[in-house]
Structure formats: structure tokens, C-alpha cells
Rosetta silent file (secondary structure, phi, psi, omega in degrees, C-alpha in Angstrom):
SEQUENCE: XXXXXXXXXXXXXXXXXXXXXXXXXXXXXXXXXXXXXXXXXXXXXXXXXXXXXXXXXXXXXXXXXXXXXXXXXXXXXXXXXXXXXXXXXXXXXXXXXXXXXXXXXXXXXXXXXXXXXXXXXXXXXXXXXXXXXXXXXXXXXXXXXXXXXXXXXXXXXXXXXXXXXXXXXXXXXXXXXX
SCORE:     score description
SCORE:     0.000 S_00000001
   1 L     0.000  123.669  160.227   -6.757  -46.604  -18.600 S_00000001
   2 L   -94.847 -170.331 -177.997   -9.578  -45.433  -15.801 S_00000001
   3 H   -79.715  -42.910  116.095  -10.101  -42.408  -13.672 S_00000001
   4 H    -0.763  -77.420 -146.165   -8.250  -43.563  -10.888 S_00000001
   5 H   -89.256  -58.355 -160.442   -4.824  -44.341  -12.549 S_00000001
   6 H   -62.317  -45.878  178.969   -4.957  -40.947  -14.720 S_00000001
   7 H   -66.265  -39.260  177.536   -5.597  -38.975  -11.234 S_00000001
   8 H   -61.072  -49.986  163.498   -2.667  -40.813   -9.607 S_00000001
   9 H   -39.036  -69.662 -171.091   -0.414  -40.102  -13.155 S_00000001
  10 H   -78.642  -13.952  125.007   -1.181  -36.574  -12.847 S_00000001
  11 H   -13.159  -87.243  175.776   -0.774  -36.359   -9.177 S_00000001
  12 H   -30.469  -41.090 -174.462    2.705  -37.940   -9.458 S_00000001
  13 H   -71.535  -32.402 -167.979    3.576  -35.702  -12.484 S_00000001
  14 H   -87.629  -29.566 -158.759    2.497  -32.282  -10.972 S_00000001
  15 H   -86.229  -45.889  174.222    4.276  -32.943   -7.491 S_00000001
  16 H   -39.334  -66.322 -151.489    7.530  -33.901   -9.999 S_00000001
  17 H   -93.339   30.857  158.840    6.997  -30.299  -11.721 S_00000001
  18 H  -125.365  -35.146  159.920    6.190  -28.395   -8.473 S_00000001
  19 H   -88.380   11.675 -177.948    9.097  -29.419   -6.760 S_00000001
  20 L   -76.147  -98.189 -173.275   11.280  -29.117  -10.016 S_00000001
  21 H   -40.068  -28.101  177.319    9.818  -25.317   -9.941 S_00000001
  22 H   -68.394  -43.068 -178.542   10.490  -25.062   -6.361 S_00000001
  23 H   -57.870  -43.925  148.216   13.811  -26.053   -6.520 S_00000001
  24 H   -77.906  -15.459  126.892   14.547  -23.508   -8.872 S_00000001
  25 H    -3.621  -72.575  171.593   13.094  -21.087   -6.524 S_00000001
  26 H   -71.738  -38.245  159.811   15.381  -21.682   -4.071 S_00000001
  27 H   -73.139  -39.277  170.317   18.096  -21.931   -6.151 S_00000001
  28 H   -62.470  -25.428 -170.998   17.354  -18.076   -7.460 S_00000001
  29 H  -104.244  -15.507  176.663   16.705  -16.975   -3.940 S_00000001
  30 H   -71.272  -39.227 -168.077   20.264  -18.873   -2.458 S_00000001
  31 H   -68.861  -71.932  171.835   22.314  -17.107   -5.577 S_00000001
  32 H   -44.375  -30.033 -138.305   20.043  -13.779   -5.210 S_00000001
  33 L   -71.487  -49.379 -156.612   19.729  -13.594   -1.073 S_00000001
  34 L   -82.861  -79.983 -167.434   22.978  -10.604   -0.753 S_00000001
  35 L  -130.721  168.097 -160.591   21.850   -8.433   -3.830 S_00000001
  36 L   -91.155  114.167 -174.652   18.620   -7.692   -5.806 S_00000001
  37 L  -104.669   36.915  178.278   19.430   -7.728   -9.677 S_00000001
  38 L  -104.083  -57.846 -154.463   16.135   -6.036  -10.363 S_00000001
  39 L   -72.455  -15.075 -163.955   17.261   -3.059   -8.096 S_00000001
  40 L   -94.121   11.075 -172.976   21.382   -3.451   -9.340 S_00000001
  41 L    47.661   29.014  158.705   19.791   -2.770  -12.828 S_00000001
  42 L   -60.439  -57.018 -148.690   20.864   -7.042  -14.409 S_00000001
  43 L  -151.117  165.120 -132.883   17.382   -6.928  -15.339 S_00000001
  44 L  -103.995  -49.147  179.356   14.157   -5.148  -16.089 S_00000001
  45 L  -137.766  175.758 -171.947   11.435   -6.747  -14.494 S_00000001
  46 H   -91.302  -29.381  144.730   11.567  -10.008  -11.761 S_00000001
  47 H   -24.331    4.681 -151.725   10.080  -12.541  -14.479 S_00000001
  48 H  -122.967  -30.874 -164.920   13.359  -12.010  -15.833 S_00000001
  49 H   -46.110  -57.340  170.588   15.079  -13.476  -12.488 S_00000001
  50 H   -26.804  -79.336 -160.415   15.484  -17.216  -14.149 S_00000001
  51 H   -73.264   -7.724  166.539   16.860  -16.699  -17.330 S_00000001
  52 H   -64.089  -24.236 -168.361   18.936  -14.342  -15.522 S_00000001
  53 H   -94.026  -54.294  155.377   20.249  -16.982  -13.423 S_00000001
  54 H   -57.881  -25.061 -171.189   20.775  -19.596  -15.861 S_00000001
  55 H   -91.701   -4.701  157.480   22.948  -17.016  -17.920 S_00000001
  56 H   -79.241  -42.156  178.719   25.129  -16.556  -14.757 S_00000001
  57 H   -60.386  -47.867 -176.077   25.507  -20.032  -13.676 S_00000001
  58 L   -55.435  -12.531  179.910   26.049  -20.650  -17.980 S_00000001
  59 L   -97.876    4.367  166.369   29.361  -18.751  -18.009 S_00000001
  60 L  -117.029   12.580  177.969   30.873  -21.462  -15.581 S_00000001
  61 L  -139.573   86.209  174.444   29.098  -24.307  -17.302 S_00000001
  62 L   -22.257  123.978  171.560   29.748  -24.803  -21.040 S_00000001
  63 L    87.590  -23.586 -160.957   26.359  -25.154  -22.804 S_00000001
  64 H   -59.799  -28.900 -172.929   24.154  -24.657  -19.965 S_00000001
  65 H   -95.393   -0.566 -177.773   22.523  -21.631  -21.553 S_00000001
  66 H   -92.717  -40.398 -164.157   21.877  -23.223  -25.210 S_00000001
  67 H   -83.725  -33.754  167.583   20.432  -26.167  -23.802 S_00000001
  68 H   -38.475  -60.553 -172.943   18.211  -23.969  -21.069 S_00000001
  69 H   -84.279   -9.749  171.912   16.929  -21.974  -24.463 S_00000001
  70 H   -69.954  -41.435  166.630   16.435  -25.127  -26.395 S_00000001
  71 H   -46.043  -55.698 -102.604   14.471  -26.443  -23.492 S_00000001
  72 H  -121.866  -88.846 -169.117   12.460  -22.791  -23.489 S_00000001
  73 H   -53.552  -39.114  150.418   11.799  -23.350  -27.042 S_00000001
  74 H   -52.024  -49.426  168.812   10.787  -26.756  -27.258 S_00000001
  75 H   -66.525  -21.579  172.087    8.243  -26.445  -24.491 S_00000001
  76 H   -96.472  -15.416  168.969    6.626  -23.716  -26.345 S_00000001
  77 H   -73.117  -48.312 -174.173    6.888  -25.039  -29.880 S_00000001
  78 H   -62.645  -36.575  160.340    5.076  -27.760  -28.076 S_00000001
  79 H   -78.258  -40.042  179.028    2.160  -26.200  -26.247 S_00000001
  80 H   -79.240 -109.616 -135.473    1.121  -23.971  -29.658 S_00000001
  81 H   -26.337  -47.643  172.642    1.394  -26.704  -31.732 S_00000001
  82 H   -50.154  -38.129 -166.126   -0.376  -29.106  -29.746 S_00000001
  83 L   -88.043  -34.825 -177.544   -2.954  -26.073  -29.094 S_00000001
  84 H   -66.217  -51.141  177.107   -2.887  -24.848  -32.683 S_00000001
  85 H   -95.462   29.211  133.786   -4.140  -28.663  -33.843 S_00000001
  86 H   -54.366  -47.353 -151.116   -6.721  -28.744  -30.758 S_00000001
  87 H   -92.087  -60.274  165.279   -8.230  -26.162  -32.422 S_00000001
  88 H   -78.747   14.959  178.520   -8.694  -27.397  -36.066 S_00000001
  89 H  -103.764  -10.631 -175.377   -9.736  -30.697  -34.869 S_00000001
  90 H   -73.374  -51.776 -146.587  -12.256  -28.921  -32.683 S_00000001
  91 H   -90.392  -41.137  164.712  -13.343  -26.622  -35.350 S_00000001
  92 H   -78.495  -17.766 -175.311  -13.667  -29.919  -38.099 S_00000001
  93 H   -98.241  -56.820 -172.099  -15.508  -32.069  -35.884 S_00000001
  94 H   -70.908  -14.724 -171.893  -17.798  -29.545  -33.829 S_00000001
  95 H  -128.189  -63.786 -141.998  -18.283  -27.058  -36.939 S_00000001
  96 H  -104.157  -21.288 -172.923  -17.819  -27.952  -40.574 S_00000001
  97 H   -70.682  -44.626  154.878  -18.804  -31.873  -40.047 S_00000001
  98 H   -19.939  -73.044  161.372  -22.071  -30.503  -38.318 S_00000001
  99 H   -46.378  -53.409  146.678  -22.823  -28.108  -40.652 S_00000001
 100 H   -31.780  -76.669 -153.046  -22.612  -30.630  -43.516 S_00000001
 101 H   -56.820  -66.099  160.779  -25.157  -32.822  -41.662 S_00000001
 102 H    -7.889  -81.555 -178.750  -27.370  -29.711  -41.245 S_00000001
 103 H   -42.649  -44.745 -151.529  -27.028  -28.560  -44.814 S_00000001
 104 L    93.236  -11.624  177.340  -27.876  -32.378  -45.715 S_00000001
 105 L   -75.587  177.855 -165.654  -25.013  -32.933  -47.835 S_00000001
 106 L   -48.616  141.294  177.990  -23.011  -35.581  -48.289 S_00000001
 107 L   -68.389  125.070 -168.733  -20.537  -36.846  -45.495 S_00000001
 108 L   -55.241  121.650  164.469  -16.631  -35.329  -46.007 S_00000001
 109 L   -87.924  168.534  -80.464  -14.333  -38.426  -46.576 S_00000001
 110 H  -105.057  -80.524 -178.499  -11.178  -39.250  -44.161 S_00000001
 111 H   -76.514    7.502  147.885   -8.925  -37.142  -46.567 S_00000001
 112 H   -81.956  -20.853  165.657  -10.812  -34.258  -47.390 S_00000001
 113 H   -38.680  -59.643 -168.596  -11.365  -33.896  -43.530 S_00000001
 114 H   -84.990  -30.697  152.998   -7.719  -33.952  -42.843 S_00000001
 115 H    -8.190  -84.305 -166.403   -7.235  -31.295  -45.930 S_00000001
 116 H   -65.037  -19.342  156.049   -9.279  -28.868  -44.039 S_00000001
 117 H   -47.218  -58.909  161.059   -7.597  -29.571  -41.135 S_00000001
 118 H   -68.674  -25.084  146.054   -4.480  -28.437  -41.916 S_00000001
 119 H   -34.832  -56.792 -161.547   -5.875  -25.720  -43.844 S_00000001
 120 H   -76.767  -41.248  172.106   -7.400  -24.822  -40.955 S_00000001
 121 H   -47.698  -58.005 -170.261   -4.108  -25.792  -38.692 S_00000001
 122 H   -82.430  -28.764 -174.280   -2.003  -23.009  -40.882 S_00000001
 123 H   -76.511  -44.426  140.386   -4.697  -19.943  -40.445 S_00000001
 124 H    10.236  -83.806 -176.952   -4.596  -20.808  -37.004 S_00000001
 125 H   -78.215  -16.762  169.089   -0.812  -20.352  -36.725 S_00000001
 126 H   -71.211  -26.757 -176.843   -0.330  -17.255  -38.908 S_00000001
 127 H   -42.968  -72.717 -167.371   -3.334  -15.934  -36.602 S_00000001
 128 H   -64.477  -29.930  172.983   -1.127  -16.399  -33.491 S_00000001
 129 H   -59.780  -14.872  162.255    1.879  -15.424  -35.183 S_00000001
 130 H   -81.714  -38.787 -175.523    0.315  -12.302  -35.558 S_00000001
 131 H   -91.825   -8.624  169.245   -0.824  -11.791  -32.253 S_00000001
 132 L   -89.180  -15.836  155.090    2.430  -12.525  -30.888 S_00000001
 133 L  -100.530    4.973  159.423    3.619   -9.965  -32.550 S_00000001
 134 L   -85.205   -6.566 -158.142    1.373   -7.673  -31.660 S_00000001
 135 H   -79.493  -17.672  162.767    1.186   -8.691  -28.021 S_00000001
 136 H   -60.574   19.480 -154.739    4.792   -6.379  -27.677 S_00000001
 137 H  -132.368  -14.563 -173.142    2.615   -3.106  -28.540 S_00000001
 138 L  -100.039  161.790 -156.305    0.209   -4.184  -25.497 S_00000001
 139 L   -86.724  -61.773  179.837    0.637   -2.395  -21.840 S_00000001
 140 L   -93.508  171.050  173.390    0.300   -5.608  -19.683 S_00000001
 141 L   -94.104 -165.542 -161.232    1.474   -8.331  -20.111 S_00000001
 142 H   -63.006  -59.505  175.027    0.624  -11.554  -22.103 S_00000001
 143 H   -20.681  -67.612  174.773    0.015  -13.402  -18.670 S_00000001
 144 H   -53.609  -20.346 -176.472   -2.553  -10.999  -17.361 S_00000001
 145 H   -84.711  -60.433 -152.663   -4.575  -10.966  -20.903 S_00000001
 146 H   -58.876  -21.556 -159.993   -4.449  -14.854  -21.205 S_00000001
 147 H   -79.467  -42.691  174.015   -5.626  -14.974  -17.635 S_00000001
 148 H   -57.807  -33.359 -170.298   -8.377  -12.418  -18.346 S_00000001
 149 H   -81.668  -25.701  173.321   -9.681  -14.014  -21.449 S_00000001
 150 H   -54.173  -72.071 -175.579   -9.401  -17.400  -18.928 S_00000001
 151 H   -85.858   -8.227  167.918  -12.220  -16.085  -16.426 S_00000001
 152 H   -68.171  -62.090 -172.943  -13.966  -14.501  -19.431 S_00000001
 153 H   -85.948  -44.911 -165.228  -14.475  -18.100  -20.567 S_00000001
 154 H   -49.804  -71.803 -164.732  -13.733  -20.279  -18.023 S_00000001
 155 H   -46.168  -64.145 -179.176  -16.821  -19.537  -15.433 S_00000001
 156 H   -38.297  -36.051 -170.232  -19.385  -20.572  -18.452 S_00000001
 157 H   -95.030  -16.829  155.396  -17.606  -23.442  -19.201 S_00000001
 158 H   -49.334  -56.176 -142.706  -17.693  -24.500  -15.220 S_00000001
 159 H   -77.535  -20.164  173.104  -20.650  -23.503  -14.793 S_00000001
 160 H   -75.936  -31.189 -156.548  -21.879  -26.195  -18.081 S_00000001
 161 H   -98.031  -28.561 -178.624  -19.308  -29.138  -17.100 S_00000001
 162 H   -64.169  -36.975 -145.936  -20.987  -28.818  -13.227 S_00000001
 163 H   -74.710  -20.361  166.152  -24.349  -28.674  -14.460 S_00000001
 164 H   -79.056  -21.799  161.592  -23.817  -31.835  -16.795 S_00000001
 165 H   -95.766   17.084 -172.608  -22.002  -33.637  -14.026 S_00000001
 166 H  -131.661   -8.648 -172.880  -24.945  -32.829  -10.994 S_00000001
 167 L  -136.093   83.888 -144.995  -27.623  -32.911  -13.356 S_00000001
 168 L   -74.156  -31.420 -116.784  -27.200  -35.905  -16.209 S_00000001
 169 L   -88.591  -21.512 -169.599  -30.763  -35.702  -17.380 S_00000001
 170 L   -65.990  141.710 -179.443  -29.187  -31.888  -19.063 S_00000001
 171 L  -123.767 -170.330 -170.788  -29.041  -32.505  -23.009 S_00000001
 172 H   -81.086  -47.741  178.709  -26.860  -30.082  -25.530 S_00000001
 173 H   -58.267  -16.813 -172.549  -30.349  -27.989  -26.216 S_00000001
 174 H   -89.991  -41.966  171.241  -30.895  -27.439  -22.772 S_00000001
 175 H   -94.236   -2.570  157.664  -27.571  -26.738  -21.415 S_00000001
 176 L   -65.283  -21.052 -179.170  -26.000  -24.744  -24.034 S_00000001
 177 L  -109.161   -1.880  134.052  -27.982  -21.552  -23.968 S_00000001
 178 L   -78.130    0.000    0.000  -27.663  -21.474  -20.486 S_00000001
């Protein structure tokens, strides 16, 4: 694969999942247009409007709302998990193999490596499992924190990936502590 064909892939893929989301959009606002089931008290808040939608349309279409939470659940078993072992492979390659080298000791082999991975893999996920159940006890919601912690990090990590693509001559010592 090049750079080219991956920008065309994800091009194709995001216009699939933007009119996908649009579509239900539209569907939620033809079903919705006569009355407002935030103000008719169906539901709490307007994030709610979806699953609200599928569980109307689901009482004239066997199954529709079990596979709609199976979907729901899948895509999110899928994003932590993928993001949960981003994290220990990040954390074994960029941290404890480093550190070794540092230290001077000996290089980890293949399977103690993936050991600590998964080791690493499970604190990981009780960690979030914890924070998801703390994140009901917080005032805004999860969006607005993830978003916050997002521009917390994010601008540093621009501001490093610009300066290593405008300036190549930038090494790790030089562009990390700025």
C-alpha cells in the first residue's frame, strides 16, 4: 500500500459513514418533524433521539432493536479493545523495551514481551472499567471530557508531527522538549 491509495480508502470509507449518519438524520427528523419527544417527555436529553427511534420503528420490525444494540455493542467492544492493546503495545515498545536498553540489561525475548503485554493489556481495562463507572458521578458528559482531554493533548502533538514534517533535520532530543 502507498499514501495515495490509503487517502482514497479513507475518503471512500468516510463519505460511506457520513452519508450512512446522514441518512439517519433524516430519517429521525422525517419520523420526529410533527412532535418533539424531548419536549413530550419519550426521552431525557436529544442524544437519546436514535435509540429512541430505533425502539419505535423495533416494535413493527421483529429484532430490529437486538440487532441495533448488538451493533452498539460491538462497535464499542471494538474501539476499547483495539485502544486498550494500542496502549500496551505503546507502553512495551516506547517504555519498558527502552528502559531495558538504558538500564543495559539484557534484551526481553518475544514471549516475555507479549507477557507484559497483556499484563499490561488487563490493568489497562480494569483502569477504564473503573472510569466508566465513575464517569456516571461526573456533571458533563463523557463527550465534553474526552474532547477536553483531546485539545489538552492534541495541540502538542500537532504542533511536534508539523514541526517533524516542515522541518526533517528535527531529531527526538530536539523536538520532544519542545
Amino acid at each position: 500500500w502507498n499514501c495515495p491509495r490509503a487517502i482514497w480508502l479513507n475518503l471512500v470509507i468516510t463519505t460511506v459513514f457520513v452519508l450512512v449518519v446522514s441518512f439517519g438524520g433524516l430519517l429521525a427528523y422525517s419520523v420526529f418533524r410533527d412532535c418533539d419527544p424531548l419536549k413530550a417527555g419519550h426521552i431525557g436529553r436529544y442524544d437519546q433521539i436514535f435509540p429512541y427511534l430505533v425502539m419505535k420503528i423495533g416494535t413493527t420490525m421483529p429484532s430490529l432493536a437486538g440487532f441495533f444494540m448488538a451493533g452498539i455493542f460491538a462497535a464499542a467492544l471494538s474501539t476499547v479493545s483495539s485502544g486498550i492493546n494500542s496502549i500496551a503495545t505503546v507502553l512495551v515498545e516506547d517504555v519498558v523495551t527502552p528502559y531495558r536498553e538504558y538500564r543495559g540489561k539484557e534484551a526481553l525475548t518475544n514471549r516475555v514481551l507479549v507477557s507484559i503485554s497483556i499484563g499490561i493489556s488487563l490493568a489497562v481495562g480494569v483502569i477504564v472499567i473503573l472510569i466508566s463507572f465513575l464517569a456516571q458521578f461526573v456533571g458533563s458528559t463523557v463527550l465534553q471530557i474526552a474532547l477536553s482531554i483531546f485539545g489538552l493533548v492534541g495541540g502538542p502533538i500537532l504542533a511536534l508531527f508539523t514541526q517533524g514534517l516542515m522541518m526533517p533535520c528535527v531529531n527526538s532530543k530536539v523536538g520532544s522538549p519542545g
